Structures are given as C-alpha cells and as structure tokens.
Amino acid sequence: MNLVKMSEKDFDNYLNIAIPEYAEDKITAGTWKKSEAIHLATESYANLLPKGIHTPNNFLFSIMTSSSIGPIGMIWVKSTDKKLFIYDFMINEEYRGKGYGKKSLISLDNWASEHQFEEIGLHVFAHNQSAHQLYKKMGYIETDITMVRKIE
C-alpha cells in the first residue's frame, strides 16, 4: 500500500463523497436533523480544511496499490505536537473486505513512525461496527465512550 499526497482532483472527488457520508453519519447518530445535515457537513469541512489539501498540519493521502490505476481510498490525518488524529479513512466500496483497510493503517503507522509521531487517535461512529472492529484488531483502544438516551 502506498500513501500518496492527495491531488486537487482527488480532493474534489473525495469531498463529493465525504460530505454526504458525514451528513448521513451525523443523522444516523442523532446529532443532526436531516434538513440541516448537508449544510452543517459542508460547513464542517470548510472550517477544518480552509485551504483544502494545503491546510497546515493536515495530511490528506490517496491510498494506492501497485496495480491500481487510481486511488482505492483515502486517509486524512491532522497533526498536533507528536500526535496524529485520523479525521477520515475510507476504502472505496469495491475494495472493502479484502484487507486493504488493515494494510492502509499499517502504511499510516509506518509513515507516522518515519515522521516521528508518537500516537494516532481517531473517532468512530458507534453504528459503524465494521470500522470499530478493524480498529480494535489493529490495536486501537477505547479512551472514552459517549452515550446518549433519547427522551420520548
């Protein structure tokens, strides 16, 4: 697996997928109403990446294999001191379930080590059990859990 600095074209393609998916995740999690979700997701990305792929302390990678013509997914991490935080990680649907997620996280570990980072954190939505299980298999531990109870 190769992590390659994301191009402007790949970034635009990423946003076209990521913003609606993030909005849907926030709706599913009960955080946002459907009527406001796309607007809030678009606003979130604009605030987090005001200079797109050139936003300081943010690293957006296209995930490539030796045989792929284009990206099979992406990883976005932000650095703070010696720590990285995964803001987004996505394997394209047709490549899921084939071990590429695990290999991509190993590649990220190697990149982080080469750049002398000491820790990688992330957030996973509770409804995304496949991602949650992958992260647990890769040695990520839960540091806090947010829970909610709806009042009828």
Short mmCIF file of C-alpha atoms in Angstrom, two decimals:
data_model
loop_
_atom_site.label_atom_id
_atom_site.label_comp_id
_atom_site.label_asym_id
_atom_site.label_seq_id
_atom_site.Cartn_x
_atom_site.Cartn_y
_atom_site.Cartn_z
CA MET A 1 0.00 0.00 0.00
CA ASN A 2 1.24 3.44 -0.86
CA LEU A 3 0.06 6.65 0.76
CA VAL A 4 0.39 9.40 -1.84
CA LYS A 5 -0.24 13.09 -1.23
CA MET A 6 -3.76 13.74 -2.47
CA SER A 7 -4.14 15.74 -5.68
CA GLU A 8 -6.63 18.60 -6.08
CA LYS A 9 -8.73 16.39 -8.38
CA ASP A 10 -8.77 13.53 -5.87
CA PHE A 11 -9.63 16.03 -3.11
CA ASP A 12 -12.64 17.30 -5.08
CA ASN A 13 -13.76 13.70 -5.70
CA TYR A 14 -13.27 12.94 -2.00
CA LEU A 15 -15.42 15.90 -0.88
CA ASN A 16 -18.22 14.83 -3.23
CA ILE A 17 -18.38 11.51 -1.35
CA ALA A 18 -17.30 12.56 2.15
CA ILE A 19 -19.69 15.43 2.79
CA PRO A 20 -22.89 13.44 2.13
CA GLU A 21 -21.50 10.41 4.03
CA TYR A 22 -20.57 12.58 7.03
CA ALA A 23 -24.02 14.20 6.96
CA GLU A 24 -25.65 10.75 6.89
CA ASP A 25 -23.45 9.54 9.78
CA LYS A 26 -24.46 12.56 11.86
CA ILE A 27 -28.14 11.92 11.07
CA THR A 28 -27.80 8.22 11.98
CA ALA A 29 -26.00 9.13 15.20
CA GLY A 30 -28.87 11.50 16.07
CA THR A 31 -26.59 14.53 16.18
CA TRP A 32 -28.09 16.48 13.26
CA LYS A 33 -31.50 16.80 11.66
CA LYS A 34 -31.80 15.70 8.05
CA SER A 35 -32.84 19.20 6.97
CA GLU A 36 -29.60 20.74 8.21
CA ALA A 37 -27.09 17.92 7.74
CA ILE A 38 -25.63 18.73 4.30
CA HIS A 39 -25.21 22.39 5.20
CA LEU A 40 -23.52 21.55 8.51
CA ALA A 41 -21.28 18.89 6.94
CA THR A 42 -20.18 21.31 4.20
CA GLU A 43 -19.50 23.97 6.81
CA SER A 44 -17.50 21.50 8.95
CA TYR A 45 -15.22 20.56 6.06
CA ALA A 46 -14.75 24.22 5.12
CA ASN A 47 -13.77 25.06 8.71
CA LEU A 48 -11.46 22.06 9.17
CA LEU A 49 -9.76 22.39 5.77
CA PRO A 50 -9.93 26.11 4.88
CA LYS A 51 -7.02 25.73 2.43
CA GLY A 52 -8.06 22.31 1.16
CA ILE A 53 -5.14 19.92 0.75
CA HIS A 54 -2.79 22.78 1.64
CA THR A 55 -4.25 23.32 5.13
CA PRO A 56 -1.31 23.36 7.59
CA ASN A 57 -0.84 20.31 9.85
CA ASN A 58 -3.28 18.25 7.78
CA PHE A 59 -2.16 15.36 5.62
CA LEU A 60 -4.55 14.00 3.01
CA PHE A 61 -3.41 10.82 1.32
CA SER A 62 -4.76 8.85 -1.59
CA ILE A 63 -4.35 5.13 -0.98
CA MET A 64 -2.78 3.35 -3.94
CA THR A 65 -1.81 -0.24 -4.65
CA SER A 66 0.95 -1.27 -7.04
CA SER A 67 -1.70 -2.41 -9.51
CA SER A 68 -4.34 0.30 -9.10
CA ILE A 69 -4.82 2.93 -11.79
CA GLY A 70 -6.32 5.38 -9.31
CA PRO A 71 -6.88 5.65 -5.57
CA ILE A 72 -8.65 2.80 -3.81
CA GLY A 73 -9.37 5.03 -0.82
CA MET A 74 -8.04 7.86 1.31
CA ILE A 75 -6.78 8.80 4.75
CA TRP A 76 -6.85 12.28 6.30
CA VAL A 77 -4.83 12.91 9.45
CA LYS A 78 -4.15 16.06 11.41
CA SER A 79 -1.04 16.57 13.50
CA THR A 80 -0.76 18.24 16.88
CA ASP A 81 2.65 18.09 18.52
CA LYS A 82 3.76 14.45 18.22
CA LYS A 83 0.22 13.11 17.81
CA LEU A 84 -1.88 12.35 14.76
CA PHE A 85 -5.65 12.16 14.64
CA ILE A 86 -7.45 10.36 11.82
CA TYR A 87 -10.21 12.67 10.64
CA ASP A 88 -11.33 10.39 7.85
CA PHE A 89 -10.40 7.00 6.46
CA MET A 90 -12.22 5.44 3.57
CA ILE A 91 -11.68 2.42 1.36
CA ASN A 92 -13.77 2.58 -1.82
CA GLU A 93 -16.69 0.18 -1.66
CA GLU A 94 -15.45 -2.20 -4.35
CA TYR A 95 -12.19 -2.74 -2.40
CA ARG A 96 -13.73 -3.33 1.04
CA GLY A 97 -13.39 -6.67 2.78
CA LYS A 98 -10.11 -7.51 1.03
CA GLY A 99 -7.61 -6.47 3.69
CA TYR A 100 -6.87 -3.04 2.23
CA GLY A 101 -8.08 -1.23 5.36
CA LYS A 102 -5.64 -3.12 7.56
CA LYS A 103 -2.77 -2.65 5.09
CA SER A 104 -3.57 1.07 4.83
CA LEU A 105 -3.45 1.50 8.60
CA ILE A 106 -0.10 -0.32 8.69
CA SER A 107 1.17 2.07 6.00
CA LEU A 108 -0.05 5.01 8.09
CA ASP A 109 1.76 3.57 11.14
CA ASN A 110 4.96 3.34 9.10
CA TRP A 111 4.57 6.90 7.80
CA ALA A 112 3.89 8.18 11.34
CA SER A 113 6.96 6.40 12.67
CA GLU A 114 9.15 7.80 9.87
CA HIS A 115 7.92 11.30 10.77
CA GLN A 116 8.46 10.69 14.49
CA PHE A 117 4.85 10.84 15.61
CA GLU A 118 4.15 9.00 18.86
CA GLU A 119 0.41 8.36 18.75
CA ILE A 120 -2.53 8.04 16.36
CA GLY A 121 -6.07 8.67 17.57
CA LEU A 122 -9.43 8.50 15.86
CA HIS A 123 -13.20 8.69 16.31
CA VAL A 124 -15.56 6.02 15.06
CA PHE A 125 -19.34 6.25 14.97
CA ALA A 126 -20.96 3.55 17.12
CA HIS A 127 -23.12 2.40 14.19
CA ASN A 128 -20.01 1.69 12.08
CA GLN A 129 -19.24 -1.69 13.60
CA SER A 130 -17.01 -2.93 10.76
CA ALA A 131 -14.67 0.05 11.22
CA HIS A 132 -14.84 -0.31 15.01
CA GLN A 133 -13.78 -3.97 14.78
CA LEU A 134 -10.95 -3.15 12.34
CA TYR A 135 -9.54 -0.51 14.69
CA LYS A 136 -9.71 -2.88 17.65
CA LYS A 137 -7.88 -5.57 15.65
CA MET A 138 -5.20 -3.00 14.78
CA GLY A 139 -4.56 -2.22 18.46
CA TYR A 140 -6.59 0.95 18.91
CA ILE A 141 -8.08 1.16 22.39
CA GLU A 142 -11.19 2.98 23.55
CA THR A 143 -10.27 6.01 25.64
CA ASP A 144 -13.77 7.35 26.23
CA ILE A 145 -17.27 6.48 25.18
CA THR A 146 -20.07 8.99 24.65
CA MET A 147 -23.58 7.65 25.13
CA VAL A 148 -27.00 9.19 24.68
CA ARG A 149 -30.54 8.29 25.68
CA LYS A 150 -33.44 9.75 23.72
CA ILE A 151 -36.37 11.08 25.74
CA GLU A 152 -39.73 10.43 24.12
#
